[in-house]
Each structure stands twice: as C-alpha cells, then as structure tokens.
Amino acid sequence: MQQANINGFQLFSVIFLFELGSAILLGMAGEAKQDAWITILLGIVSGCVLYLVFTKLNDLFPSMPLTSYIPKILGRYAGTMFAFLYVGYFMYIASRVLRDFEELLIMTAYRSSSLLTIGIIMVICVMYAAYKGIEVFFRISELCLFIILFILILLVIFEFASGIIRLNHLQPILENGWRPIFKSFFPTTLTFPFGEMVTFTMLLPFLDKQDKARKIGIMGVTISGGVLLLFTLLNILIAGADITSRSSFPILTAVGYINIADFVQRLDTVVIISMVLLGFVKITVFFICAIIGAADVFKLKQPQKLIYPMGFILLIASRIIASNYIEHLDEGLHVVPYYLHLPFQFMIPTLLLLIAIIQRKFTPQT
C-alpha cells in the first residue's frame, strides 16, 4: 500500500466522487430553503481555501501523510496522540457514511432486509478494495467517474425534458435575509462535504507529480461543488424548497417527478445505483486513510493486516452509532459538525500549519 503511485486524473476522479458522496444523496443547506445555492457557493469558496491549507502542509512535508508529520510538528507524544485521534475520526465518519447508505437501501430497495445484512455486503466490498491497494482503487474510481457522469447528465436531460422545472420555486431570493444562509453554511456546509477533504492529507503523498496537487484539488472541489449546486437547484426547482428541505433523500424526491410520455419514469433504481457507487468510493477513502494512519501510528510494515479487524469495527460502529435514522441525522446535523468536523477539519490543520511555518522560520535548517 505504501508503494502506490497515482496520477493527476485518478486523483481528480476520487476527489470528484468523494465530494459528491453522501452530499448529493442527503442534500445540502436545506435550512436556507430556496437560497441554498448561495450557501453552496460560499461552501465551494471556503472549501478551496481549506484545501490550500492541506496542500501547504503537504508542501512542507512532502511524501508524508498527515499522521506522519503531526509528531514532527507537535512532538512525539502529543503528535502520536493526535495522529491516533485522526484514525478514530476517519473510522467514525466512515461508519456514518456507511449508515447513510444502509438506510438508503433499506428505505428504498430492500425493505425486508436488515441494516446488518446490507452493511456486511458493503463492508466486504470496501475491504476488498482496500486489500487490492490504493492504485487499484484509484483506477476503479476512474471508471466510476464516467458511469456517474453519464447517469447524472441523463437525469438532468430527463428532468428538463419532463417539463417539471418551475423557476418560481426560487423566489423570493433572500426572503429571510442572510441569517438562514450563514446559519446553514456554518458549520454544516463548510464541513460537509468540503471540509472532509482533510482525508486527502493522507493520500496526496502518493501523487506522482506533487506540483499538480494544488491545481487538481481546487479543480476537483470546484467542479464537484458545481454539480452539487446544480442538483440542489434542480431539486428546489422541481419539488419546491419546502419539500426538498424536509425530504430524507431530495434527489430521489425530484427524480420521482420525471415522466416523459408515460414511458420514461420511475428512475429511482438508476439513482440508487449511482448513489451506492458514490457511497462505496467515499467509505473506501475514509477506510484506507484510517488503515494508513493506524499502520503509521503503530509502525506496522504490512497495513493489510489491519483490514479485517478495522472492517469489523466499521461494520459494528455503523450499527451502534445511532438507534434509528432520526437520531443518526440529528447527530450528523447538530453534534458532529461542532465537536468533530470543526476541530479535525479546520482548527487542528490550521494550527499545525502555523506551528510548522513558525518552526521553519525560527529553527536553523541544517
């Protein structure tokens, strides 16, 4: 796993799919109602700025993942502790994303199945991808990119062809002022999905041309953000801001309106397939980062040995983090952004960068 080598397009593919991930499924900035698109624009800009922090750290410590250079910045003991906390963070967020897609499949396609059964199948796929290694996973992601793009373009065409777009659903703009926009932006939209790019501090060292990391990442964040913006607008234009904000899966609600000559309709299955692909990529990224980090912290030469125990932990964690879907969503909206995302995505990386720059400035280089 440590000998992996990925190219720029592969990195872009994974960033694009990762950013869409569960964000396009669960919807974004629902609290801002018809002004959600403004919130997402703010999220794209802030996501790009945050990614610059991550790439600057990568520039200062080339060929080293986050869990390797934290001890160099903070010292052996404090640095190892924070590196271990990042491993736990990656595993916890992976379990949350897994739970999202378990619930999606149970609620839409496999009503007689259990969360555990769906979870086992998905975790086996994730473990297999991790076992095959980073290079294989990134090559698979290239194929997934084209599949997802084809499906999304098809959905957009069908939604416009169905004549279900209602421009008046976007009015009035700024009906309640900027307060709902900023409230939905911070910290939810800032951290989900844009702040989750912190995972790529673990993957950027595998890029074959390090000088392209910044350009590719910014492009990935911007384009994926643009797609999220487009589908958020379409969801609102089709179903209305109120229905979209209350829907568990807004994209499924909007696609349900598609009907072309009573022939092209009920495309839910196509959407679910594409969503599962996106979920697979996102969970695998978090899982691989957790394995790399754990192997780094415990100085293991064969990270593959961690796949089975950590896969088991991932499966069990997805089941016990919440007793039901409502509780799961409540934690994701009101607890995780404040107590986990902000520290691990924003505060700690920013402090690490400041400390590293000060150390470089005042410590003589030998």
PDB file of C-alpha atoms in Angstrom, residues 3-168:
ATOM      1  CA  GLN A   3       4.390   1.855  -2.730  1.00  0.00           C
ATOM      2  CA  ALA A   4       1.303   3.175  -4.526  1.00  0.00           C
ATOM      3  CA  ASN A   5       1.616   5.740  -7.284  1.00  0.00           C
ATOM      4  CA  ILE A   6      -1.371   7.651  -8.680  1.00  0.00           C
ATOM      5  CA  ASN A   7      -1.685  10.178 -11.500  1.00  0.00           C
ATOM      6  CA  GLY A   8      -3.477  13.504 -11.650  1.00  0.00           C
ATOM      7  CA  PHE A   9      -6.654  12.315 -13.374  1.00  0.00           C
ATOM      8  CA  GLN A  10      -7.060   9.484 -10.875  1.00  0.00           C
ATOM      9  CA  LEU A  11      -6.757  11.964  -8.013  1.00  0.00           C
ATOM     10  CA  PHE A  12      -9.330  14.246  -9.652  1.00  0.00           C
ATOM     11  CA  SER A  13     -11.712  11.308 -10.135  1.00  0.00           C
ATOM     12  CA  VAL A  14     -11.568  10.319  -6.473  1.00  0.00           C
ATOM     13  CA  ILE A  15     -11.941  13.930  -5.269  1.00  0.00           C
ATOM     14  CA  PHE A  16     -14.960  14.457  -7.519  1.00  0.00           C
ATOM     15  CA  LEU A  17     -16.698  11.242  -6.438  1.00  0.00           C
ATOM     16  CA  PHE A  18     -15.733  11.720  -2.793  1.00  0.00           C
ATOM     17  CA  GLU A  19     -17.159  15.243  -2.653  1.00  0.00           C
ATOM     18  CA  LEU A  20     -20.442  14.164  -4.225  1.00  0.00           C
ATOM     19  CA  GLY A  21     -20.567  11.103  -1.965  1.00  0.00           C
ATOM     20  CA  SER A  22     -23.399  11.343   0.512  1.00  0.00           C
ATOM     21  CA  ALA A  23     -23.832  15.115  -0.044  1.00  0.00           C
ATOM     22  CA  ILE A  24     -25.781  14.693  -3.277  1.00  0.00           C
ATOM     23  CA  LEU A  25     -27.882  11.988  -1.622  1.00  0.00           C
ATOM     24  CA  LEU A  26     -28.771  13.793   1.609  1.00  0.00           C
ATOM     25  CA  GLY A  27     -28.980  17.261   0.075  1.00  0.00           C
ATOM     26  CA  MET A  28     -27.306  20.440   1.271  1.00  0.00           C
ATOM     27  CA  ALA A  29     -28.239  23.670   3.017  1.00  0.00           C
ATOM     28  CA  GLY A  30     -31.890  22.726   3.485  1.00  0.00           C
ATOM     29  CA  GLU A  31     -32.250  25.334   6.206  1.00  0.00           C
ATOM     30  CA  ALA A  32     -31.600  28.087   3.646  1.00  0.00           C
ATOM     31  CA  LYS A  33     -34.626  26.911   1.619  1.00  0.00           C
ATOM     32  CA  GLN A  34     -34.633  28.459  -1.886  1.00  0.00           C
ATOM     33  CA  ASP A  35     -31.358  30.287  -1.111  1.00  0.00           C
ATOM     34  CA  ALA A  36     -29.462  27.018  -0.619  1.00  0.00           C
ATOM     35  CA  TRP A  37     -27.488  27.697  -3.802  1.00  0.00           C
ATOM     36  CA  ILE A  38     -25.924  30.787  -2.196  1.00  0.00           C
ATOM     37  CA  THR A  39     -24.829  28.687   0.773  1.00  0.00           C
ATOM     38  CA  ILE A  40     -23.207  26.132  -1.535  1.00  0.00           C
ATOM     39  CA  LEU A  41     -21.326  28.885  -3.374  1.00  0.00           C
ATOM     40  CA  LEU A  42     -19.892  30.010  -0.034  1.00  0.00           C
ATOM     41  CA  GLY A  43     -19.036  26.382   0.686  1.00  0.00           C
ATOM     42  CA  ILE A  44     -17.132  25.991  -2.586  1.00  0.00           C
ATOM     43  CA  VAL A  45     -15.013  29.084  -1.894  1.00  0.00           C
ATOM     44  CA  SER A  46     -14.274  28.100   1.697  1.00  0.00           C
ATOM     45  CA  GLY A  47     -13.563  24.514   0.602  1.00  0.00           C
ATOM     46  CA  CYS A  48     -10.932  25.739  -1.845  1.00  0.00           C
ATOM     47  CA  VAL A  49      -9.299  27.896   0.831  1.00  0.00           C
ATOM     48  CA  LEU A  50      -9.272  24.979   3.267  1.00  0.00           C
ATOM     49  CA  TYR A  51      -7.753  22.707   0.637  1.00  0.00           C
ATOM     50  CA  LEU A  52      -4.926  25.228   0.195  1.00  0.00           C
ATOM     51  CA  VAL A  53      -4.113  24.721   3.887  1.00  0.00           C
ATOM     52  CA  PHE A  54      -3.899  20.967   3.331  1.00  0.00           C
ATOM     53  CA  THR A  55      -1.669  21.307   0.253  1.00  0.00           C
ATOM     54  CA  LYS A  56       0.625  23.759   2.046  1.00  0.00           C
ATOM     55  CA  LEU A  57       1.154  21.175   4.771  1.00  0.00           C
ATOM     56  CA  ASN A  58       1.870  18.646   2.041  1.00  0.00           C
ATOM     57  CA  ASP A  59       4.436  21.041   0.529  1.00  0.00           C
ATOM     58  CA  LEU A  60       6.195  21.443   3.892  1.00  0.00           C
ATOM     59  CA  PHE A  61       6.257  17.680   4.475  1.00  0.00           C
ATOM     60  CA  PRO A  62       6.409  16.039   1.020  1.00  0.00           C
ATOM     61  CA  SER A  63       5.850  12.304   0.711  1.00  0.00           C
ATOM     62  CA  MET A  64       4.460  12.140   4.248  1.00  0.00           C
ATOM     63  CA  PRO A  65       0.815  11.577   5.287  1.00  0.00           C
ATOM     64  CA  LEU A  66      -0.825  13.690   7.990  1.00  0.00           C
ATOM     65  CA  THR A  67      -0.260  11.093  10.708  1.00  0.00           C
ATOM     66  CA  SER A  68       3.495  11.097   9.977  1.00  0.00           C
ATOM     67  CA  TYR A  69       4.146  14.812  10.199  1.00  0.00           C
ATOM     68  CA  ILE A  70       1.907  15.610  13.169  1.00  0.00           C
ATOM     69  CA  PRO A  71       4.548  14.143  15.567  1.00  0.00           C
ATOM     70  CA  LYS A  72       7.232  16.175  13.801  1.00  0.00           C
ATOM     71  CA  ILE A  73       5.262  19.353  14.457  1.00  0.00           C
ATOM     72  CA  LEU A  74       3.840  18.693  17.927  1.00  0.00           C
ATOM     73  CA  GLY A  75       6.453  16.316  19.294  1.00  0.00           C
ATOM     74  CA  ARG A  76       6.427  12.555  19.667  1.00  0.00           C
ATOM     75  CA  TYR A  77       3.853  12.083  22.418  1.00  0.00           C
ATOM     76  CA  ALA A  78       1.308  14.824  21.639  1.00  0.00           C
ATOM     77  CA  GLY A  79       1.733  14.218  17.909  1.00  0.00           C
ATOM     78  CA  THR A  80       1.148  10.466  18.221  1.00  0.00           C
ATOM     79  CA  MET A  81      -1.974  11.103  20.288  1.00  0.00           C
ATOM     80  CA  PHE A  82      -3.431  13.472  17.676  1.00  0.00           C
ATOM     81  CA  ALA A  83      -2.485  11.064  14.870  1.00  0.00           C
ATOM     82  CA  PHE A  84      -4.371   8.305  16.673  1.00  0.00           C
ATOM     83  CA  LEU A  85      -7.367  10.617  17.115  1.00  0.00           C
ATOM     84  CA  TYR A  86      -7.392  11.202  13.346  1.00  0.00           C
ATOM     85  CA  VAL A  87      -7.512   7.446  12.788  1.00  0.00           C
ATOM     86  CA  GLY A  88     -10.550   7.283  15.060  1.00  0.00           C
ATOM     87  CA  TYR A  89     -12.096  10.259  13.271  1.00  0.00           C
ATOM     88  CA  PHE A  90     -11.694   8.644   9.840  1.00  0.00           C
ATOM     89  CA  MET A  91     -13.237   5.411  11.109  1.00  0.00           C
ATOM     90  CA  TYR A  92     -16.146   7.183  12.760  1.00  0.00           C
ATOM     91  CA  ILE A  93     -17.027   9.241   9.673  1.00  0.00           C
ATOM     92  CA  ALA A  94     -16.685   6.110   7.506  1.00  0.00           C
ATOM     93  CA  SER A  95     -19.215   4.397   9.767  1.00  0.00           C
ATOM     94  CA  ARG A  96     -21.582   7.363   9.483  1.00  0.00           C
ATOM     95  CA  VAL A  97     -21.419   7.335   5.676  1.00  0.00           C
ATOM     96  CA  LEU A  98     -21.937   3.566   5.710  1.00  0.00           C
ATOM     97  CA  ARG A  99     -25.036   4.054   7.870  1.00  0.00           C
ATOM     98  CA  ASP A 100     -26.356   6.657   5.391  1.00  0.00           C
ATOM     99  CA  PHE A 101     -26.265   4.156   2.554  1.00  0.00           C
ATOM    100  CA  GLU A 102     -27.538   1.277   4.662  1.00  0.00           C
ATOM    101  CA  GLU A 103     -30.588   3.391   5.463  1.00  0.00           C
ATOM    102  CA  LEU A 104     -30.976   4.415   1.805  1.00  0.00           C
ATOM    103  CA  LEU A 105     -31.086   0.810   0.623  1.00  0.00           C
ATOM    104  CA  ILE A 106     -33.389  -0.335   3.431  1.00  0.00           C
ATOM    105  CA  MET A 107     -35.841   2.527   2.879  1.00  0.00           C
ATOM    106  CA  THR A 108     -35.948   2.312  -0.919  1.00  0.00           C
ATOM    107  CA  ALA A 109     -34.976  -1.074  -2.341  1.00  0.00           C
ATOM    108  CA  TYR A 110     -34.579  -3.753   0.343  1.00  0.00           C
ATOM    109  CA  ARG A 111     -37.338  -3.138   2.853  1.00  0.00           C
ATOM    110  CA  SER A 112     -37.330  -6.725   4.125  1.00  0.00           C
ATOM    111  CA  SER A 113     -33.565  -6.782   4.699  1.00  0.00           C
ATOM    112  CA  SER A 114     -31.706  -5.643   7.812  1.00  0.00           C
ATOM    113  CA  LEU A 115     -29.110  -2.917   8.283  1.00  0.00           C
ATOM    114  CA  LEU A 116     -26.594  -5.575   9.279  1.00  0.00           C
ATOM    115  CA  THR A 117     -27.059  -7.578   6.076  1.00  0.00           C
ATOM    116  CA  ILE A 118     -26.640  -4.530   3.836  1.00  0.00           C
ATOM    117  CA  GLY A 119     -23.715  -3.379   5.950  1.00  0.00           C
ATOM    118  CA  ILE A 120     -21.894  -6.712   5.644  1.00  0.00           C
ATOM    119  CA  ILE A 121     -22.152  -6.643   1.848  1.00  0.00           C
ATOM    120  CA  MET A 122     -20.909  -3.049   1.594  1.00  0.00           C
ATOM    121  CA  VAL A 123     -18.058  -3.571   4.086  1.00  0.00           C
ATOM    122  CA  ILE A 124     -16.860  -6.664   2.183  1.00  0.00           C
ATOM    123  CA  CYS A 125     -16.644  -4.530  -0.986  1.00  0.00           C
ATOM    124  CA  VAL A 126     -14.775  -1.779   0.870  1.00  0.00           C
ATOM    125  CA  MET A 127     -12.376  -4.279   2.480  1.00  0.00           C
ATOM    126  CA  TYR A 128     -11.688  -5.905  -0.880  1.00  0.00           C
ATOM    127  CA  ALA A 129     -10.900  -2.526  -2.458  1.00  0.00           C
ATOM    128  CA  ALA A 130      -8.554  -1.703   0.437  1.00  0.00           C
ATOM    129  CA  TYR A 131      -6.901  -5.127   0.120  1.00  0.00           C
ATOM    130  CA  LYS A 132      -6.208  -4.629  -3.587  1.00  0.00           C
ATOM    131  CA  GLY A 133      -4.451  -1.371  -2.761  1.00  0.00           C
ATOM    132  CA  ILE A 134      -4.588   2.331  -3.489  1.00  0.00           C
ATOM    133  CA  GLU A 135      -3.576   2.084  -7.154  1.00  0.00           C
ATOM    134  CA  VAL A 136      -6.322  -0.420  -7.990  1.00  0.00           C
ATOM    135  CA  PHE A 137      -8.932   1.595  -6.077  1.00  0.00           C
ATOM    136  CA  PHE A 138      -7.980   4.812  -7.886  1.00  0.00           C
ATOM    137  CA  ARG A 139      -8.161   3.048 -11.263  1.00  0.00           C
ATOM    138  CA  ILE A 140     -11.624   1.725 -10.394  1.00  0.00           C
ATOM    139  CA  SER A 141     -12.619   5.280  -9.465  1.00  0.00           C
ATOM    140  CA  GLU A 142     -11.756   6.431 -12.991  1.00  0.00           C
ATOM    141  CA  LEU A 143     -14.353   4.003 -14.359  1.00  0.00           C
ATOM    142  CA  CYS A 144     -16.867   5.034 -11.676  1.00  0.00           C
ATOM    143  CA  LEU A 145     -16.388   8.679 -12.688  1.00  0.00           C
ATOM    144  CA  PHE A 146     -17.587   8.064 -16.239  1.00  0.00           C
ATOM    145  CA  ILE A 147     -20.529   5.954 -15.052  1.00  0.00           C
ATOM    146  CA  ILE A 148     -21.634   8.620 -12.573  1.00  0.00           C
ATOM    147  CA  LEU A 149     -21.231  11.450 -15.096  1.00  0.00           C
ATOM    148  CA  PHE A 150     -23.306   9.544 -17.660  1.00  0.00           C
ATOM    149  CA  ILE A 151     -26.110   8.907 -15.144  1.00  0.00           C
ATOM    150  CA  LEU A 152     -26.123  12.497 -13.827  1.00  0.00           C
ATOM    151  CA  ILE A 153     -26.192  14.003 -17.328  1.00  0.00           C
ATOM    152  CA  LEU A 154     -29.037  11.643 -18.236  1.00  0.00           C
ATOM    153  CA  LEU A 155     -31.012  12.722 -15.158  1.00  0.00           C
ATOM    154  CA  VAL A 156     -30.565  16.406 -15.988  1.00  0.00           C
ATOM    155  CA  ILE A 157     -31.759  15.846 -19.570  1.00  0.00           C
ATOM    156  CA  PHE A 158     -34.810  13.887 -18.408  1.00  0.00           C
ATOM    157  CA  GLU A 159     -35.712  16.480 -15.767  1.00  0.00           C
ATOM    158  CA  PHE A 160     -35.677  19.281 -18.330  1.00  0.00           C
ATOM    159  CA  ALA A 161     -37.465  17.155 -20.941  1.00  0.00           C
ATOM    160  CA  SER A 162     -40.237  16.325 -18.475  1.00  0.00           C
ATOM    161  CA  GLY A 163     -41.205  19.986 -18.190  1.00  0.00           C
ATOM    162  CA  ILE A 164     -41.235  19.829 -14.388  1.00  0.00           C
ATOM    163  CA  ILE A 165     -38.900  22.800 -13.817  1.00  0.00           C
ATOM    164  CA  ARG A 166     -40.652  25.695 -12.034  1.00  0.00           C
ATOM    165  CA  LEU A 167     -38.492  28.830 -11.873  1.00  0.00           C
ATOM    166  CA  ASN A 168     -40.846  30.474  -9.408  1.00  0.00           C
TER     167      ASN A 168
END
